[in-house]
Amino acid sequence: MLAGLLEYNSAYNLGYSNEDLEILSWSGLQDSAEYTDFIKHRAETNNRSYEEEDSYVKSRITSITFGIDSDE
């Protein structure tokens, strides 16, 4: 899925960051063990708690999907 999103973004010059597309690729998978591992790894990398990172990722998914900023 991620490879397809990256290719589509590049082909149509949509301007999404690789991070945004990686996050978007997890949409709908929040109940999986792999998602939990993804959040744990991101939390460690970003020096956040699991809950903080999970909230951030879910907010980004919403923002990207619906085209809104999380600050609104």
PDB file of N, CA and C in Angstrom:
ATOM      1  N   MET A   1       0.819  -1.190   0.000  1.00  0.00           N
ATOM      2  CA  MET A   1       0.000   0.000   0.000  1.00  0.00           C
ATOM      3  C   MET A   1       0.863   1.254   0.000  1.00  0.00           C
ATOM      4  N   LEU A   2       1.878   1.264   0.865  1.00  0.00           N
ATOM      5  CA  LEU A   2       2.734   2.445   0.964  1.00  0.00           C
ATOM      6  C   LEU A   2       3.420   2.732  -0.365  1.00  0.00           C
ATOM      7  N   ALA A   3       3.916   1.705  -1.026  1.00  0.00           N
ATOM      8  CA  ALA A   3       4.591   1.907  -2.315  1.00  0.00           C
ATOM      9  C   ALA A   3       3.647   2.556  -3.327  1.00  0.00           C
ATOM     10  N   GLY A   4       2.403   2.119  -3.351  1.00  0.00           N
ATOM     11  CA  GLY A   4       1.417   2.701  -4.253  1.00  0.00           C
ATOM     12  C   GLY A   4       1.133   4.158  -3.935  1.00  0.00           C
ATOM     13  N   LEU A   5       1.007   4.471  -2.651  1.00  0.00           N
ATOM     14  CA  LEU A   5       0.772   5.860  -2.242  1.00  0.00           C
ATOM     15  C   LEU A   5       1.951   6.751  -2.624  1.00  0.00           C
ATOM     16  N   LEU A   6       3.167   6.247  -2.408  1.00  0.00           N
ATOM     17  CA  LEU A   6       4.359   7.019  -2.755  1.00  0.00           C
ATOM     18  C   LEU A   6       4.425   7.277  -4.259  1.00  0.00           C
ATOM     19  N   GLU A   7       4.137   6.257  -5.049  1.00  0.00           N
ATOM     20  CA  GLU A   7       4.162   6.398  -6.506  1.00  0.00           C
ATOM     21  C   GLU A   7       3.091   7.380  -6.979  1.00  0.00           C
ATOM     22  N   TYR A   8       1.887   7.260  -6.460  1.00  0.00           N
ATOM     23  CA  TYR A   8       0.775   8.148  -6.830  1.00  0.00           C
ATOM     24  C   TYR A   8       1.095   9.596  -6.456  1.00  0.00           C
ATOM     25  N   ASN A   9       1.637   9.792  -5.274  1.00  0.00           N
ATOM     26  CA  ASN A   9       2.019  11.119  -4.799  1.00  0.00           C
ATOM     27  C   ASN A   9       3.056  11.740  -5.729  1.00  0.00           C
ATOM     28  N   SER A  10       4.028  10.950  -6.125  1.00  0.00           N
ATOM     29  CA  SER A  10       5.082  11.434  -7.004  1.00  0.00           C
ATOM     30  C   SER A  10       4.558  11.709  -8.412  1.00  0.00           C
ATOM     31  N   ALA A  11       3.762  10.803  -8.935  1.00  0.00           N
ATOM     32  CA  ALA A  11       3.253  10.940 -10.299  1.00  0.00           C
ATOM     33  C   ALA A  11       2.375  12.171 -10.465  1.00  0.00           C
ATOM     34  N   TYR A  12       1.598  12.480  -9.447  1.00  0.00           N
ATOM     35  CA  TYR A  12       0.666  13.599  -9.524  1.00  0.00           C
ATOM     36  C   TYR A  12       1.102  14.816  -8.711  1.00  0.00           C
ATOM     37  N   ASN A  13       2.339  14.760  -8.202  1.00  0.00           N
ATOM     38  CA  ASN A  13       2.916  15.883  -7.465  1.00  0.00           C
ATOM     39  C   ASN A  13       1.949  16.432  -6.413  1.00  0.00           C
ATOM     40  N   LEU A  14       1.460  15.535  -5.553  1.00  0.00           N
ATOM     41  CA  LEU A  14       0.459  15.908  -4.554  1.00  0.00           C
ATOM     42  C   LEU A  14       1.042  16.627  -3.347  1.00  0.00           C
ATOM     43  N   GLY A  15       2.336  16.460  -3.105  1.00  0.00           N
ATOM     44  CA  GLY A  15       2.992  17.207  -2.048  1.00  0.00           C
ATOM     45  C   GLY A  15       2.925  16.609  -0.652  1.00  0.00           C
ATOM     46  N   TYR A  16       2.452  15.371  -0.530  1.00  0.00           N
ATOM     47  CA  TYR A  16       2.449  14.727   0.786  1.00  0.00           C
ATOM     48  C   TYR A  16       3.860  14.281   1.140  1.00  0.00           C
ATOM     49  N   SER A  17       4.193  14.343   2.422  1.00  0.00           N
ATOM     50  CA  SER A  17       5.500  13.850   2.858  1.00  0.00           C
ATOM     51  C   SER A  17       5.466  12.323   2.928  1.00  0.00           C
ATOM     52  N   ASN A  18       6.636  11.726   2.884  1.00  0.00           N
ATOM     53  CA  ASN A  18       6.723  10.269   3.018  1.00  0.00           C
ATOM     54  C   ASN A  18       6.150   9.822   4.359  1.00  0.00           C
ATOM     55  N   GLU A  19       6.380  10.622   5.411  1.00  0.00           N
ATOM     56  CA  GLU A  19       5.836  10.289   6.726  1.00  0.00           C
ATOM     57  C   GLU A  19       4.306  10.286   6.693  1.00  0.00           C
ATOM     58  N   ASP A  20       3.722  11.301   6.072  1.00  0.00           N
ATOM     59  CA  ASP A  20       2.263  11.352   5.981  1.00  0.00           C
ATOM     60  C   ASP A  20       1.711  10.126   5.264  1.00  0.00           C
ATOM     61  N   LEU A  21       2.363   9.724   4.197  1.00  0.00           N
ATOM     62  CA  LEU A  21       1.879   8.573   3.442  1.00  0.00           C
ATOM     63  C   LEU A  21       2.086   7.274   4.212  1.00  0.00           C
ATOM     64  N   GLU A  22       3.187   7.178   4.961  1.00  0.00           N
ATOM     65  CA  GLU A  22       3.386   5.994   5.791  1.00  0.00           C
ATOM     66  C   GLU A  22       2.280   5.918   6.850  1.00  0.00           C
ATOM     67  N   ILE A  23       1.991   7.027   7.484  1.00  0.00           N
ATOM     68  CA  ILE A  23       0.920   7.073   8.486  1.00  0.00           C
ATOM     69  C   ILE A  23      -0.420   6.719   7.849  1.00  0.00           C
ATOM     70  N   LEU A  24      -0.706   7.308   6.695  1.00  0.00           N
ATOM     71  CA  LEU A  24      -1.967   7.039   6.012  1.00  0.00           C
ATOM     72  C   LEU A  24      -2.111   5.559   5.652  1.00  0.00           C
ATOM     73  N   SER A  25      -1.003   4.905   5.364  1.00  0.00           N
ATOM     74  CA  SER A  25      -1.063   3.488   4.993  1.00  0.00           C
ATOM     75  C   SER A  25      -1.553   2.604   6.146  1.00  0.00           C
ATOM     76  N   TRP A  26      -1.545   3.117   7.364  1.00  0.00           N
ATOM     77  CA  TRP A  26      -2.016   2.364   8.532  1.00  0.00           C
ATOM     78  C   TRP A  26      -3.496   2.606   8.822  1.00  0.00           C
ATOM     79  N   SER A  27      -4.135   3.443   8.041  1.00  0.00           N
ATOM     80  CA  SER A  27      -5.556   3.728   8.227  1.00  0.00           C
ATOM     81  C   SER A  27      -6.378   2.444   8.150  1.00  0.00           C
ATOM     82  N   GLY A  28      -7.222   2.241   9.147  1.00  0.00           N
ATOM     83  CA  GLY A  28      -8.069   1.055   9.191  1.00  0.00           C
ATOM     84  C   GLY A  28      -7.416  -0.158   9.823  1.00  0.00           C
ATOM     85  N   LEU A  29      -6.163  -0.025  10.227  1.00  0.00           N
ATOM     86  CA  LEU A  29      -5.440  -1.166  10.804  1.00  0.00           C
ATOM     87  C   LEU A  29      -5.137  -0.975  12.284  1.00  0.00           C
ATOM     88  N   GLN A  30      -5.808  -0.028  12.920  1.00  0.00           N
ATOM     89  CA  GLN A  30      -5.487   0.324  14.301  1.00  0.00           C
ATOM     90  C   GLN A  30      -5.698  -0.813  15.300  1.00  0.00           C
ATOM     91  N   ASP A  31      -6.446  -1.831  14.946  1.00  0.00           N
ATOM     92  CA  ASP A  31      -6.672  -2.942  15.874  1.00  0.00           C
ATOM     93  C   ASP A  31      -5.689  -4.092  15.678  1.00  0.00           C
ATOM     94  N   SER A  32      -4.705  -3.914  14.816  1.00  0.00           N
ATOM     95  CA  SER A  32      -3.767  -4.995  14.531  1.00  0.00           C
ATOM     96  C   SER A  32      -2.535  -4.928  15.437  1.00  0.00           C
ATOM     97  N   ALA A  33      -1.902  -6.074  15.615  1.00  0.00           N
ATOM     98  CA  ALA A  33      -0.660  -6.140  16.389  1.00  0.00           C
ATOM     99  C   ALA A  33       0.441  -5.353  15.688  1.00  0.00           C
ATOM    100  N   GLU A  34       0.417  -5.348  14.376  1.00  0.00           N
ATOM    101  CA  GLU A  34       1.426  -4.623  13.607  1.00  0.00           C
ATOM    102  C   GLU A  34       1.318  -3.114  13.836  1.00  0.00           C
ATOM    103  N   TYR A  35       0.099  -2.616  13.947  1.00  0.00           N
ATOM    104  CA  TYR A  35      -0.103  -1.192  14.236  1.00  0.00           C
ATOM    105  C   TYR A  35       0.482  -0.860  15.610  1.00  0.00           C
ATOM    106  N   THR A  36       0.227  -1.718  16.584  1.00  0.00           N
ATOM    107  CA  THR A  36       0.772  -1.513  17.928  1.00  0.00           C
ATOM    108  C   THR A  36       2.292  -1.424  17.869  1.00  0.00           C
ATOM    109  N   ASP A  37       2.919  -2.331  17.117  1.00  0.00           N
ATOM    110  CA  ASP A  37       4.377  -2.300  16.964  1.00  0.00           C
ATOM    111  C   ASP A  37       4.836  -1.019  16.269  1.00  0.00           C
ATOM    112  N   PHE A  38       4.088  -0.602  15.262  1.00  0.00           N
ATOM    113  CA  PHE A  38       4.399   0.631  14.531  1.00  0.00           C
ATOM    114  C   PHE A  38       4.390   1.823  15.484  1.00  0.00           C
ATOM    115  N   ILE A  39       3.371   1.916  16.321  1.00  0.00           N
ATOM    116  CA  ILE A  39       3.263   3.030  17.267  1.00  0.00           C
ATOM    117  C   ILE A  39       4.365   2.955  18.321  1.00  0.00           C
ATOM    118  N   LYS A  40       4.635   1.761  18.823  1.00  0.00           N
ATOM    119  CA  LYS A  40       5.713   1.610  19.818  1.00  0.00           C
ATOM    120  C   LYS A  40       7.044   2.105  19.256  1.00  0.00           C
ATOM    121  N   HIS A  41       7.347   1.702  18.020  1.00  0.00           N
ATOM    122  CA  HIS A  41       8.603   2.117  17.396  1.00  0.00           C
ATOM    123  C   HIS A  41       8.648   3.630  17.197  1.00  0.00           C
ATOM    124  N   ARG A  42       7.549   4.208  16.691  1.00  0.00           N
ATOM    125  CA  ARG A  42       7.493   5.655  16.492  1.00  0.00           C
ATOM    126  C   ARG A  42       7.613   6.396  17.828  1.00  0.00           C
ATOM    127  N   ALA A  43       6.960   5.879  18.868  1.00  0.00           N
ATOM    128  CA  ALA A  43       7.016   6.519  20.188  1.00  0.00           C
ATOM    129  C   ALA A  43       8.449   6.569  20.699  1.00  0.00           C
ATOM    130  N   GLU A  44       9.158   5.463  20.568  1.00  0.00           N
ATOM    131  CA  GLU A  44      10.562   5.426  20.995  1.00  0.00           C
ATOM    132  C   GLU A  44      11.408   6.399  20.179  1.00  0.00           C
ATOM    133  N   THR A  45      11.216   6.391  18.876  1.00  0.00           N
ATOM    134  CA  THR A  45      11.978   7.257  17.981  1.00  0.00           C
ATOM    135  C   THR A  45      11.709   8.725  18.256  1.00  0.00           C
ATOM    136  N   ASN A  46      10.466   9.062  18.548  1.00  0.00           N
ATOM    137  CA  ASN A  46      10.066  10.452  18.748  1.00  0.00           C
ATOM    138  C   ASN A  46      10.050  10.886  20.207  1.00  0.00           C
ATOM    139  N   ASN A  47      10.515  10.003  21.101  1.00  0.00           N
ATOM    140  CA  ASN A  47      10.584  10.297  22.535  1.00  0.00           C
ATOM    141  C   ASN A  47       9.221  10.733  23.079  1.00  0.00           C
ATOM    142  N   ARG A  48       8.204   9.943  22.732  1.00  0.00           N
ATOM    143  CA  ARG A  48       6.838  10.181  23.213  1.00  0.00           C
ATOM    144  C   ARG A  48       6.330   8.918  23.880  1.00  0.00           C
ATOM    145  N   SER A  49       5.257   9.072  24.646  1.00  0.00           N
ATOM    146  CA  SER A  49       4.600   7.890  25.194  1.00  0.00           C
ATOM    147  C   SER A  49       3.815   7.214  24.076  1.00  0.00           C
ATOM    148  N   TYR A  50       3.439   5.975  24.310  1.00  0.00           N
ATOM    149  CA  TYR A  50       2.622   5.251  23.331  1.00  0.00           C
ATOM    150  C   TYR A  50       1.340   6.028  23.046  1.00  0.00           C
ATOM    151  N   GLU A  51       0.700   6.509  24.093  1.00  0.00           N
ATOM    152  CA  GLU A  51      -0.569   7.223  23.952  1.00  0.00           C
ATOM    153  C   GLU A  51      -0.408   8.515  23.147  1.00  0.00           C
ATOM    154  N   GLU A  52       0.681   9.247  23.407  1.00  0.00           N
ATOM    155  CA  GLU A  52       0.931  10.478  22.661  1.00  0.00           C
ATOM    156  C   GLU A  52       1.138  10.188  21.177  1.00  0.00           C
ATOM    157  N   GLU A  53       1.912   9.160  20.887  1.00  0.00           N
ATOM    158  CA  GLU A  53       2.185   8.828  19.485  1.00  0.00           C
ATOM    159  C   GLU A  53       0.939   8.304  18.792  1.00  0.00           C
ATOM    160  N   ASP A  54       0.174   7.487  19.482  1.00  0.00           N
ATOM    161  CA  ASP A  54      -1.069   6.963  18.925  1.00  0.00           C
ATOM    162  C   ASP A  54      -2.019   8.111  18.596  1.00  0.00           C
ATOM    163  N   SER A  55      -2.136   9.067  19.492  1.00  0.00           N
ATOM    164  CA  SER A  55      -3.000  10.228  19.271  1.00  0.00           C
ATOM    165  C   SER A  55      -2.505  11.044  18.079  1.00  0.00           C
ATOM    166  N   TYR A  56      -1.192  11.245  17.995  1.00  0.00           N
ATOM    167  CA  TYR A  56      -0.610  11.991  16.884  1.00  0.00           C
ATOM    168  C   TYR A  56      -0.921  11.309  15.552  1.00  0.00           C
ATOM    169  N   VAL A  57      -0.681  10.003  15.479  1.00  0.00           N
ATOM    170  CA  VAL A  57      -0.893   9.265  14.233  1.00  0.00           C
ATOM    171  C   VAL A  57      -2.369   9.303  13.835  1.00  0.00           C
ATOM    172  N   LYS A  58      -3.258   9.080  14.772  1.00  0.00           N
ATOM    173  CA  LYS A  58      -4.694   9.117  14.460  1.00  0.00           C
ATOM    174  C   LYS A  58      -5.122  10.504  14.006  1.00  0.00           C
ATOM    175  N   SER A  59      -4.562  11.545  14.601  1.00  0.00           N
ATOM    176  CA  SER A  59      -4.859  12.914  14.189  1.00  0.00           C
ATOM    177  C   SER A  59      -4.370  13.167  12.765  1.00  0.00           C
ATOM    178  N   ARG A  60      -3.178  12.676  12.444  1.00  0.00           N
ATOM    179  CA  ARG A  60      -2.633  12.840  11.088  1.00  0.00           C
ATOM    180  C   ARG A  60      -3.482  12.087  10.074  1.00  0.00           C
ATOM    181  N   ILE A  61      -3.926  10.888  10.413  1.00  0.00           N
ATOM    182  CA  ILE A  61      -4.785  10.122   9.505  1.00  0.00           C
ATOM    183  C   ILE A  61      -6.048  10.929   9.197  1.00  0.00           C
ATOM    184  N   THR A  62      -6.654  11.485  10.229  1.00  0.00           N
ATOM    185  CA  THR A  62      -7.865  12.299  10.039  1.00  0.00           C
ATOM    186  C   THR A  62      -7.571  13.520   9.183  1.00  0.00           C
ATOM    187  N   SER A  63      -6.487  14.209   9.484  1.00  0.00           N
ATOM    188  CA  SER A  63      -6.126  15.421   8.736  1.00  0.00           C
ATOM    189  C   SER A  63      -5.880  15.125   7.270  1.00  0.00           C
ATOM    190  N   ILE A  64      -5.132  14.072   6.994  1.00  0.00           N
ATOM    191  CA  ILE A  64      -4.814  13.721   5.612  1.00  0.00           C
ATOM    192  C   ILE A  64      -6.057  13.264   4.880  1.00  0.00           C
ATOM    193  N   THR A  65      -6.850  12.436   5.519  1.00  0.00           N
ATOM    194  CA  THR A  65      -8.034  11.874   4.886  1.00  0.00           C
ATOM    195  C   THR A  65      -9.071  12.947   4.556  1.00  0.00           C
ATOM    196  N   PHE A  66      -9.284  13.849   5.479  1.00  0.00           N
ATOM    197  CA  PHE A  66     -10.336  14.854   5.305  1.00  0.00           C
ATOM    198  C   PHE A  66      -9.824  16.230   4.923  1.00  0.00           C
ATOM    199  N   GLY A  67      -8.504  16.357   4.768  1.00  0.00           N
ATOM    200  CA  GLY A  67      -7.932  17.621   4.326  1.00  0.00           C
ATOM    201  C   GLY A  67      -8.080  18.753   5.303  1.00  0.00           C
ATOM    202  N   ILE A  68      -8.009  18.440   6.587  1.00  0.00           N
ATOM    203  CA  ILE A  68      -8.106  19.476   7.621  1.00  0.00           C
ATOM    204  C   ILE A  68      -6.862  19.464   8.488  1.00  0.00           C
ATOM    205  N   ASP A  69      -6.536  20.597   9.058  1.00  0.00           N
ATOM    206  CA  ASP A  69      -5.427  20.681  10.000  1.00  0.00           C
ATOM    207  C   ASP A  69      -5.919  20.299  11.380  1.00  0.00           C
ATOM    208  N   SER A  70      -5.078  19.629  12.139  1.00  0.00           N
ATOM    209  CA  SER A  70      -5.480  19.212  13.480  1.00  0.00           C
ATOM    210  C   SER A  70      -5.636  20.399  14.424  1.00  0.00           C
ATOM    211  N   ASP A  71      -5.102  21.563  14.025  1.00  0.00           N
ATOM    212  CA  ASP A  71      -5.223  22.771  14.855  1.00  0.00           C
ATOM    213  C   ASP A  71      -6.574  23.439  14.716  1.00  0.00           C
ATOM    214  N   GLU A  72      -7.361  23.025  13.725  1.00  0.00           N
ATOM    215  CA  GLU A  72      -8.662  23.673  13.493  1.00  0.00           C
ATOM    216  C   GLU A  72      -9.705  23.165  14.453  1.00  0.00           C
TER     217      GLU A  72
END
